[in-house]
Each structure stands twice: as structure tokens, then as C-alpha cells.
Amino acid sequence: VVDEKAIDWLCAVAPDDFGFVALRAKAVVACRCRQEQKAQLVRMVRAGGEGARVLAIGDGANDVAMIKAAHVGVGIAGKEGMQAVQNADFAIGQFRFLRRLLLVHGRSNYRRMSLLVCYMFYKNVLDRFCQYALTSESGWSAQKYYSEVVTQLFNVIYTSLTIIFVAVADEDVPRFVAERVPVLYRAGVRQAVYTHALFWSWVL
């Protein structure tokens, strides 16, 4: 547990030791912090935590700097105004909604984005490979295999419908299961969904 004066002293005298101990503790409670101190703690975790993804959540104007300093900022709309919400990446009405935001929507979004990235590379490699094959067979004459209209229609109509359908309908587990079984969230933390093996399996 640290307060305003303790944070000032630790950051001035022993910032490395403070960061070392704080990052290895199960929890750190910082009370009576100023706005810049909250942001300073977030930056310390970002700098010292290898591979860490920092989420900051706040409900007032004194949380804005902390929200901006984090990788992901969540603002709570409440009695203290809307400044935190206006500066955040996501907004929720109550703190209890954070569980569903992370375990359901965050997890699903990570899975779907991983699929989208692989799909976009796959379709573009397929599209460009045909042009490359024609160019090599035509003596590198710069002859186009597709017209510009066909290329645009391929991207906008043919390939977009597939990924839109997947983005809307894809669910590996029901939402209530994802919310009640937090262990499913670990795959995203460990970056086990989007891997080099998955990427090259799509491209090749």
C-alpha cells in the first residue's frame, strides 16, 4: 500500500526497486494519488512489465492522464462527469460491466481480428500471385491480368461478404460460457490464437 508521499519518494529515490517490487506483487493499492501519479504508475508498468498489456479504468477527470497512458483505456459514465469516457477507448455504464467487456467482447474481438488478418493476407496473396504468374509468362510485359474495376469488385463485394458473415456469426463458445469461465481468456493473454504457424498456414 502506497500513498501520495510514498509514491513521490519511491519514484525519486529508488524508482527501479519500486518497479521491481510492484510488478512482482499480487496487488498494489495506491491511495490519495494525484492525476500525474496515476499516469506515472501506468507508465512504470508498461516500461517494466515485459509483454504487459495495461488497461486503465476511471470515472473522473483526475483519471484522464492514467487512461491515456495505458494501452487500453476504459471510462465509466457516472456522477463525476464524462471526461473519462471522452478520453477512453471504451465506455461502460458501471464497473461490473468490465467483466463482460473483457471476457466476452474482448476475447471474441481478438479471435475475430486474428482470423481477419489471416484472411486479408490470404486473399491478397492469392490475388497478386495470379498477376505475378501472368507477368512471368508474358515476358514481364506489364500486361494486367485484372482490370481496376474487377480488382475493386473482388475486394468490396466478393471477399467482404465472407468475412462480414464470419465476424457476425463466429462464436467458439456461447457468450454466457465465456463470461463464466475466465480461464478461456488466457489464450489471448498468452497470444496463443494468432501465431506464426496460423499465419503461414493461411498464406501457404
Coordinates of N, CA and C in Angstrom, one line a residue:
V1 N 0.9 -1.2 0.0 CA 0.0 0.0 0.0 C 0.9 1.2 0.0
V2 N 0.7 2.1 -0.9 CA 1.4 3.4 -1.0 C 0.5 4.5 -1.2
D3 N 0.9 5.7 -0.6 CA 0.1 6.9 -0.8 C 0.8 7.9 -1.6
E4 N 0.3 9.1 -1.6 CA 0.9 10.2 -2.5 C 2.3 10.5 -2.1
K5 N 2.6 10.6 -0.9 CA 4.0 11.0 -0.5 C 5.0 9.8 -0.7
A6 N 4.5 8.6 -0.5 CA 5.3 7.4 -0.7 C 5.7 7.2 -2.2
I7 N 4.7 7.5 -3.0 CA 5.0 7.4 -4.5 C 6.0 8.4 -4.9
D8 N 5.9 9.7 -4.4 CA 6.9 10.7 -4.7 C 8.3 10.3 -4.3
W9 N 8.4 9.8 -3.1 CA 9.7 9.4 -2.5 C 10.3 8.2 -3.3
L10 N 9.5 7.2 -3.5 CA 10.0 6.0 -4.2 C 10.4 6.3 -5.6
C11 N 9.6 7.1 -6.3 CA 10.0 7.4 -7.7 C 11.2 8.3 -7.8
A12 N 11.5 9.1 -6.7 CA 12.6 10.0 -6.8 C 13.9 9.3 -6.3
V13 N 13.8 8.4 -5.3 CA 14.9 7.8 -4.7 C 15.3 6.4 -5.3
A14 N 14.3 5.6 -5.4 CA 14.5 4.2 -5.9 C 13.4 3.7 -6.8
P15 N 13.4 4.4 -8.0 CA 12.3 4.0 -9.0 C 12.5 2.6 -9.5
D16 N 13.7 2.1 -9.7 CA 13.9 0.7 -10.2 C 13.5 -0.3 -9.2
D17 N 13.8 -0.1 -7.9 CA 13.4 -1.0 -6.9 C 11.9 -1.0 -6.7
F18 N 11.3 0.2 -6.7 CA 9.9 0.3 -6.6 C 9.2 -0.5 -7.7
G19 N 9.6 -0.3 -8.9 CA 9.0 -1.0 -10.0 C 9.2 -2.5 -9.9
F20 N 10.4 -2.9 -9.5 CA 10.7 -4.4 -9.4 C 9.8 -5.0 -8.4
V21 N 9.6 -4.4 -7.2 CA 8.7 -5.0 -6.2 C 7.3 -4.9 -6.6
A22 N 6.8 -3.8 -7.2 CA 5.4 -3.6 -7.5 C 5.0 -4.6 -8.6
L23 N 5.8 -4.8 -9.6 CA 5.5 -5.8 -10.6 C 5.4 -7.2 -10.2
R24 N 6.0 -7.5 -9.1 CA 6.0 -8.9 -8.6 C 5.0 -9.1 -7.4
A25 N 4.4 -8.1 -7.1 CA 3.3 -8.2 -6.0 C 2.0 -8.6 -6.7
K26 N 1.2 -9.3 -5.9 CA -0.1 -9.7 -6.4 C -1.0 -8.5 -6.6
A27 N -0.9 -7.5 -5.8 CA -1.7 -6.3 -5.9 C -1.0 -5.1 -5.3
V28 N -1.2 -4.0 -5.9 CA -0.6 -2.7 -5.3 C -1.8 -1.7 -5.2
V29 N -2.0 -1.3 -4.0 CA -3.0 -0.3 -3.7 C -2.4 1.1 -3.5
A30 N -2.7 2.0 -4.4 CA -2.2 3.4 -4.3 C -3.4 4.3 -4.0
C31 N -3.3 4.9 -2.8 CA -4.4 5.8 -2.3 C -4.0 7.2 -2.3
R32 N -5.0 8.1 -2.5 CA -4.8 9.5 -2.5 C -3.7 10.0 -3.5
C33 N -3.8 9.4 -4.7 CA -2.9 9.7 -5.8 C -3.3 11.0 -6.5
R34 N -2.3 11.7 -7.0 CA -2.6 12.8 -7.9 C -2.8 12.3 -9.3
Q35 N -3.3 13.1 -10.2 CA -3.5 12.7 -11.6 C -2.3 12.2 -12.2
E36 N -1.2 13.0 -12.1 CA 0.1 12.6 -12.8 C 0.7 11.4 -12.2
Q37 N 0.4 11.1 -10.9 CA 1.0 9.9 -10.3 C 0.3 8.7 -10.8
K38 N -1.0 8.7 -11.1 CA -1.6 7.6 -11.6 C -1.1 7.2 -13.0
A39 N -0.8 8.3 -13.8 CA -0.2 8.0 -15.1 C 1.2 7.5 -15.0
Q40 N 1.9 8.0 -14.0 CA 3.3 7.6 -13.8 C 3.3 6.1 -13.4
L41 N 2.4 5.6 -12.6 CA 2.4 4.2 -12.3 C 2.0 3.3 -13.5
V42 N 1.1 3.8 -14.3 CA 0.8 3.1 -15.5 C 2.0 3.0 -16.5
R43 N 2.7 4.1 -16.6 CA 3.9 4.1 -17.5 C 5.0 3.2 -16.9
M44 N 5.1 3.1 -15.6 CA 6.1 2.2 -14.9 C 5.8 0.8 -15.3
V45 N 4.5 0.4 -15.2 CA 4.1 -1.0 -15.6 C 4.4 -1.3 -17.0
R46 N 4.1 -0.3 -17.9 CA 4.3 -0.5 -19.3 C 5.8 -0.7 -19.6
A47 N 6.6 0.1 -18.9 CA 8.0 0.0 -19.2 C 8.7 -1.2 -18.6
G48 N 8.3 -1.6 -17.4 CA 8.9 -2.7 -16.6 C 8.3 -4.0 -16.9
G49 N 7.1 -4.1 -17.2 CA 6.4 -5.4 -17.4 C 6.6 -5.9 -18.9
E50 N 7.5 -6.9 -19.0 CA 7.8 -7.4 -20.3 C 6.6 -8.1 -20.9
G51 N 6.1 -7.6 -22.1 CA 5.0 -8.1 -22.7 C 3.6 -7.8 -22.1
A52 N 3.7 -6.8 -21.2 CA 2.4 -6.4 -20.4 C 1.5 -5.6 -21.3
R53 N 0.2 -5.8 -21.2 CA -0.8 -5.0 -21.8 C -1.6 -4.3 -20.7
V54 N -1.5 -3.0 -20.6 CA -2.0 -2.3 -19.4 C -3.4 -1.7 -19.8
L55 N -4.4 -2.0 -18.9 CA -5.7 -1.4 -19.0 C -5.9 -0.5 -17.8
A56 N -6.4 0.7 -18.1 CA -6.7 1.6 -17.0 C -8.1 2.0 -17.1
I57 N -8.8 2.0 -15.9 CA -10.2 2.3 -15.9 C -10.4 3.4 -14.9
G58 N -11.3 4.4 -15.3 CA -11.5 5.5 -14.4 C -12.9 6.1 -14.7
D59 N -13.3 7.0 -13.8 CA -14.7 7.6 -13.9 C -14.7 9.1 -13.8
G60 N -13.5 9.7 -13.6 CA -13.5 11.1 -13.4 C -12.4 11.8 -14.2
A61 N -12.3 13.2 -14.0 CA -11.3 14.0 -14.8 C -9.9 13.7 -14.3
N62 N -9.8 13.3 -13.0 CA -8.4 13.0 -12.5 C -7.9 11.7 -13.0
D63 N -8.7 10.9 -13.7 CA -8.2 9.6 -14.3 C -7.9 9.7 -15.8
V64 N -8.0 10.9 -16.4 CA -7.8 11.1 -17.8 C -6.3 10.7 -18.2
A65 N -5.4 11.3 -17.4 CA -4.0 11.1 -17.8 C -3.6 9.6 -17.7
M66 N -4.2 8.9 -16.7 CA -3.9 7.5 -16.5 C -4.5 6.7 -17.7
I67 N -5.7 7.0 -18.1 CA -6.4 6.3 -19.2 C -5.6 6.5 -20.5
K68 N -5.1 7.7 -20.7 CA -4.3 8.0 -21.9 C -2.9 7.3 -21.9
A69 N -2.4 7.0 -20.7 CA -1.1 6.4 -20.6 C -1.1 4.9 -20.8
A70 N -2.3 4.3 -20.7 CA -2.4 2.9 -20.8 C -2.6 2.4 -22.2
H71 N -2.4 1.1 -22.5 CA -2.6 0.6 -23.8 C -4.1 0.7 -24.1
V72 N -4.9 0.3 -23.2 CA -6.4 0.4 -23.4 C -7.0 1.2 -22.2
G73 N -7.8 2.2 -22.6 CA -8.5 3.0 -21.6 C -10.0 2.7 -21.5
V74 N -10.5 2.6 -20.4 CA -12.0 2.3 -20.2 C -12.5 3.4 -19.3
G75 N -13.5 4.1 -19.7 CA -14.1 5.2 -19.0 C -15.5 4.7 -18.5
I76 N -15.8 5.1 -17.2 CA -17.1 4.8 -16.6 C -17.9 6.1 -16.6
A77 N -19.1 6.0 -17.2 CA -20.0 7.2 -17.2 C -20.7 7.2 -15.9
G78 N -20.5 8.3 -15.1 CA -21.1 8.4 -13.8 C -21.3 9.8 -13.3
K79 N -21.4 10.0 -12.0 CA -21.7 11.3 -11.4 C -20.6 12.3 -11.6
E80 N -19.3 11.8 -11.8 CA -18.2 12.7 -11.9 C -18.0 13.3 -13.2
G81 N -18.9 13.1 -14.1 CA -18.8 13.8 -15.4 C -18.4 12.7 -16.5
M82 N -18.2 13.3 -17.7 CA -18.0 12.4 -18.9 C -16.5 12.6 -19.4
Q83 N -15.6 13.2 -18.7 CA -14.3 13.4 -19.3 C -13.5 12.1 -19.4
A84 N -13.7 11.2 -18.5 CA -13.0 9.9 -18.6 C -13.5 9.2 -19.8
V85 N -14.8 9.2 -20.0 CA -15.4 8.5 -21.1 C -15.0 9.1 -22.5
Q86 N -14.9 10.4 -22.5 CA -14.5 11.1 -23.8 C -13.0 10.8 -24.1
N87 N -12.2 10.5 -23.2 CA -10.8 10.2 -23.5 C -10.4 8.7 -23.5
A88 N -11.4 7.9 -23.3 CA -11.2 6.4 -23.3 C -11.4 5.7 -24.6
D89 N -10.9 4.5 -24.7 CA -11.1 3.7 -25.9 C -12.5 3.1 -25.8
F90 N -12.9 2.7 -24.6 CA -14.2 2.1 -24.4 C -14.9 2.8 -23.3
A91 N -16.3 2.8 -23.3 CA -17.1 3.4 -22.3 C -18.1 2.4 -21.8
I92 N -18.2 2.3 -20.4 CA -19.2 1.4 -19.8 C -20.0 2.2 -18.8
G93 N -21.2 1.7 -18.5 CA -22.1 2.4 -17.5 C -21.8 2.2 -16.1
Q94 N -21.3 0.9 -15.8 CA -21.0 0.6 -14.4 C -19.7 -0.3 -14.4
F95 N -19.0 -0.3 -13.3 CA -17.8 -1.1 -13.2 C -18.0 -2.6 -13.4
R96 N -19.1 -3.1 -13.0 CA -19.4 -4.5 -13.2 C -19.4 -5.0 -14.6
F97 N -19.6 -4.0 -15.6 CA -19.7 -4.4 -17.0 C -18.3 -4.7 -17.5
L98 N -17.2 -4.4 -16.8 CA -15.9 -4.6 -17.2 C -15.7 -6.1 -17.4
R99 N -16.3 -6.9 -16.6 CA -16.1 -8.4 -16.8 C -16.6 -8.9 -18.1
R100 N -17.8 -8.4 -18.5 CA -18.3 -8.8 -19.8 C -17.5 -8.2 -21.0
L101 N -17.0 -7.0 -20.8 CA -16.2 -6.3 -21.8 C -15.0 -7.1 -22.1
L102 N -14.3 -7.6 -21.1 CA -13.1 -8.3 -21.3 C -13.3 -9.7 -21.7
L103 N -14.1 -10.5 -20.9 CA -14.2 -11.9 -21.1 C -15.0 -12.3 -22.3
V104 N -16.0 -11.5 -22.7 CA -16.8 -11.8 -23.8 C -16.4 -11.0 -25.1
H105 N -16.6 -9.7 -25.0 CA -16.3 -8.9 -26.2 C -14.8 -8.8 -26.6
G106 N -14.0 -8.6 -25.5 CA -12.5 -8.6 -25.8 C -12.0 -9.9 -26.4
R107 N -12.4 -11.0 -25.8 CA -11.9 -12.3 -26.3 C -12.4 -12.6 -27.7
S108 N -13.7 -12.3 -27.9 CA -14.3 -12.5 -29.3 C -13.6 -11.6 -30.3
N109 N -13.4 -10.4 -29.9 CA -12.8 -9.5 -30.9 C -11.3 -9.9 -31.2
Y110 N -10.6 -10.4 -30.3 CA -9.2 -10.9 -30.5 C -9.2 -12.1 -31.5
R111 N -10.1 -13.0 -31.2 CA -10.2 -14.2 -32.1 C -10.6 -13.8 -33.5
R112 N -11.6 -12.9 -33.6 CA -12.1 -12.5 -35.0 C -11.1 -11.6 -35.7
M113 N -10.3 -10.8 -35.0 CA -9.3 -10.0 -35.7 C -8.1 -10.9 -36.1
S114 N -7.8 -11.9 -35.4 CA -6.8 -12.8 -35.8 C -7.2 -13.5 -37.1
L115 N -8.5 -13.9 -37.2 CA -9.0 -14.5 -38.4 C -9.0 -13.6 -39.6
L116 N -9.4 -12.3 -39.3 CA -9.5 -11.3 -40.3 C -8.1 -11.0 -40.9
V117 N -7.1 -10.9 -40.1 CA -5.7 -10.6 -40.6 C -5.2 -11.7 -41.5
C118 N -5.4 -13.0 -41.1 CA -5.0 -14.1 -41.9 C -5.8 -14.1 -43.2
Y119 N -7.1 -13.9 -43.1 CA -7.9 -13.9 -44.3 C -7.5 -12.8 -45.3
M120 N -7.2 -11.6 -44.8 CA -6.8 -10.5 -45.7 C -5.5 -10.8 -46.4
F121 N -4.5 -11.3 -45.7 CA -3.3 -11.7 -46.3 C -3.5 -12.8 -47.3
Y122 N -4.3 -13.8 -47.0 CA -4.6 -14.9 -47.9 C -5.2 -14.5 -49.2
K123 N -6.2 -13.6 -49.2 CA -6.9 -13.2 -50.4 C -6.0 -12.3 -51.2
N124 N -5.2 -11.5 -50.6 CA -4.3 -10.6 -51.3 C -3.1 -11.4 -51.9
V125 N -2.6 -12.4 -51.2 CA -1.5 -13.2 -51.8 C -2.1 -14.0 -53.0
L126 N -3.3 -14.5 -52.9 CA -3.9 -15.2 -54.0 C -4.1 -14.3 -55.2
D127 N -4.6 -13.1 -54.9 CA -4.8 -12.1 -56.0 C -3.6 -11.7 -56.7
R128 N -2.5 -11.4 -55.9 CA -1.3 -10.9 -56.5 C -0.5 -12.1 -57.2
F129 N -0.6 -13.3 -56.7 CA 0.1 -14.4 -57.3 C -0.4 -14.6 -58.7
C130 N -1.7 -14.5 -59.0 CA -2.2 -14.7 -60.3 C -1.6 -13.6 -61.3
Q131 N -1.5 -12.4 -60.8 CA -0.8 -11.3 -61.6 C 0.6 -11.6 -61.8
Y132 N 1.3 -12.1 -60.8 CA 2.7 -12.4 -60.9 C 2.9 -13.6 -61.9
A133 N 2.1 -14.6 -61.9 CA 2.2 -15.7 -62.8 C 2.0 -15.3 -64.2
L134 N 1.0 -14.4 -64.5 CA 0.8 -13.9 -65.8 C 2.0 -13.0 -66.3
T135 N 2.5 -12.2 -65.5 CA 3.6 -11.3 -65.8 C 4.9 -12.2 -66.2
S136 N 5.1 -13.2 -65.4 CA 6.3 -14.0 -65.8 C 6.1 -14.8 -67.0
E137 N 4.9 -15.2 -67.4 CA 4.6 -16.0 -68.6 C 4.6 -15.1 -69.8
S138 N 4.3 -13.8 -69.6 CA 4.2 -12.9 -70.7 C 5.5 -12.1 -71.0
G139 N 6.6 -12.6 -70.4 CA 7.9 -11.9 -70.7 C 8.0 -10.6 -70.0
W140 N 7.4 -10.5 -68.8 CA 7.5 -9.3 -68.0 C 7.1 -8.0 -68.8
S141 N 5.9 -8.2 -69.5 CA 5.5 -7.1 -70.3 C 4.6 -6.1 -69.7
A142 N 4.3 -6.3 -68.4 CA 3.5 -5.4 -67.6 C 2.0 -5.5 -68.0
Q143 N 1.6 -6.5 -68.7 CA 0.2 -6.8 -69.1 C -0.6 -7.1 -67.8
K144 N -1.7 -6.4 -67.6 CA -2.6 -6.6 -66.5 C -3.5 -7.8 -66.6
Y145 N -3.6 -8.6 -65.6 CA -4.4 -9.8 -65.6 C -5.9 -9.3 -65.2
Y146 N -6.0 -8.4 -64.3 CA -7.3 -7.9 -63.9 C -7.4 -6.4 -64.3
S147 N -8.6 -6.0 -64.6 CA -8.8 -4.5 -64.7 C -9.0 -3.9 -63.3
E148 N -8.9 -2.6 -63.2 CA -9.1 -2.0 -61.9 C -10.5 -2.2 -61.3
V149 N -11.5 -2.3 -62.2 CA -12.9 -2.5 -61.7 C -13.0 -3.8 -61.1
V150 N -12.4 -4.8 -61.8 CA -12.5 -6.2 -61.3 C -11.8 -6.3 -59.9
T151 N -10.7 -5.7 -59.8 CA -10.0 -5.8 -58.5 C -10.8 -5.1 -57.4
Q152 N -11.4 -4.0 -57.6 CA -12.2 -3.3 -56.6 C -13.4 -4.2 -56.3
L153 N -14.1 -4.7 -57.3 CA -15.3 -5.6 -57.0 C -14.9 -6.8 -56.2
F154 N -13.7 -7.4 -56.5 CA -13.2 -8.5 -55.8 C -13.1 -8.2 -54.3
N155 N -12.5 -7.0 -54.0 CA -12.3 -6.6 -52.6 C -13.6 -6.2 -51.9
V156 N -14.4 -5.5 -52.6 CA -15.6 -4.9 -51.9 C -16.7 -5.8 -51.8
I157 N -17.0 -6.6 -52.9 CA -18.2 -7.4 -52.9 C -17.9 -8.9 -52.6
Y158 N -17.0 -9.5 -53.4 CA -16.8 -10.9 -53.2 C -16.2 -11.4 -51.9
T159 N -15.1 -10.7 -51.6 CA -14.4 -11.2 -50.4 C -14.9 -10.5 -49.1
S160 N -15.6 -9.4 -49.2 CA -16.0 -8.7 -48.0 C -17.2 -9.4 -47.3
L161 N -18.1 -10.0 -48.1 CA -19.3 -10.7 -47.6 C -18.9 -11.8 -46.7
T162 N -17.9 -12.6 -47.1 CA -17.5 -13.7 -46.3 C -17.0 -13.3 -44.9
I163 N -16.1 -12.4 -44.9 CA -15.6 -12.0 -43.6 C -16.6 -11.3 -42.7
I164 N -17.5 -10.5 -43.3 CA -18.6 -9.9 -42.5 C -19.5 -10.9 -41.9
F165 N -19.8 -12.0 -42.6 CA -20.6 -13.1 -42.1 C -19.9 -13.7 -40.9
V166 N -18.6 -14.0 -41.1 CA -17.8 -14.7 -40.0 C -17.8 -13.8 -38.8
A167 N -17.5 -12.4 -39.0 CA -17.4 -11.5 -37.9 C -18.7 -11.4 -37.1
V168 N -19.8 -11.6 -37.7 CA -21.1 -11.5 -37.0 C -21.4 -12.8 -36.3
A169 N -21.2 -13.9 -37.0 CA -21.7 -15.2 -36.6 C -20.7 -16.1 -35.8
D170 N -19.4 -15.8 -35.9 CA -18.4 -16.7 -35.3 C -18.4 -16.6 -33.8
E171 N -18.6 -17.8 -33.2 CA -18.5 -18.0 -31.7 C -18.0 -19.4 -31.5
D172 N -16.9 -19.5 -30.8 CA -16.4 -20.9 -30.4 C -17.2 -21.4 -29.2
V173 N -17.6 -20.5 -28.3 CA -18.4 -20.9 -27.2 C -19.5 -19.9 -27.0
P174 N -20.6 -20.2 -26.4 CA -21.6 -19.2 -26.1 C -21.1 -18.1 -25.2
R175 N -21.8 -17.0 -25.3 CA -21.3 -15.8 -24.5 C -21.4 -16.1 -23.0
F176 N -22.4 -16.7 -22.5 CA -22.5 -17.0 -21.1 C -21.4 -17.9 -20.6
V177 N -20.9 -18.8 -21.4 CA -19.8 -19.7 -21.1 C -18.5 -18.9 -21.0
A178 N -18.3 -18.0 -21.9 CA -17.1 -17.2 -21.9 C -17.0 -16.3 -20.7
E179 N -18.2 -15.8 -20.3 CA -18.2 -14.9 -19.1 C -18.1 -15.7 -17.8
R180 N -18.5 -16.9 -17.7 CA -18.5 -17.7 -16.5 C -17.2 -18.5 -16.4
V181 N -16.4 -18.7 -17.5 CA -15.2 -19.5 -17.4 C -14.0 -18.6 -17.8
P182 N -13.5 -17.8 -16.9 CA -12.4 -16.8 -17.2 C -11.2 -17.5 -17.7
V183 N -11.0 -18.8 -17.5 CA -9.7 -19.4 -18.0 C -9.6 -19.4 -19.5
L184 N -10.8 -19.2 -20.2 CA -10.8 -19.1 -21.6 C -10.1 -17.9 -22.1
Y185 N -10.0 -16.9 -21.3 CA -9.4 -15.6 -21.6 C -7.9 -15.7 -21.7
R186 N -7.3 -16.7 -21.1 CA -5.9 -16.9 -21.0 C -5.2 -17.0 -22.4
A187 N -6.0 -17.6 -23.4 CA -5.4 -17.8 -24.7 C -5.0 -16.4 -25.3
G188 N -5.8 -15.4 -25.1 CA -5.5 -14.1 -25.6 C -4.3 -13.5 -24.9
V189 N -4.2 -13.7 -23.5 CA -3.1 -13.1 -22.8 C -1.8 -13.8 -23.2
R190 N -1.8 -15.0 -23.5 CA -0.6 -15.8 -23.9 C -0.4 -15.6 -25.4
Q191 N -1.2 -14.9 -26.1 CA -1.1 -14.7 -27.6 C -1.1 -16.0 -28.3
A192 N -2.0 -17.0 -27.9 CA -2.0 -18.3 -28.4 C -2.9 -18.5 -29.6
V193 N -3.7 -17.4 -29.9 CA -4.7 -17.5 -31.0 C -4.0 -17.1 -32.3
Y194 N -3.4 -16.0 -32.4 CA -2.7 -15.5 -33.6 C -1.3 -15.8 -33.5
T195 N -0.8 -16.9 -34.2 CA 0.5 -17.3 -34.1 C 1.2 -17.3 -35.5
H196 N 2.5 -17.5 -35.5 CA 3.2 -17.6 -36.8 C 2.7 -18.8 -37.6
A197 N 2.5 -19.9 -36.9 CA 2.1 -21.1 -37.6 C 0.7 -20.9 -38.2
L198 N -0.2 -20.3 -37.5 CA -1.5 -20.0 -38.1 C -1.4 -19.1 -39.3
F199 N -0.6 -18.0 -39.2 CA -0.4 -17.1 -40.3 C 0.1 -17.8 -41.6
W200 N 1.2 -18.6 -41.4 CA 1.8 -19.2 -42.6 C 0.9 -20.4 -43.1
S201 N 0.1 -21.0 -42.3 CA -0.8 -22.0 -42.8 C -1.9 -21.4 -43.7
W202 N -2.3 -20.2 -43.5 CA -3.2 -19.5 -44.3 C -2.5 -19.0 -45.6
V203 N -1.3 -18.4 -45.5 CA -0.7 -17.9 -46.6 C -0.2 -18.9 -47.6
L204 N 0.4 -20.0 -47.1 CA 0.9 -21.1 -47.9 C -0.1 -22.2 -48.3

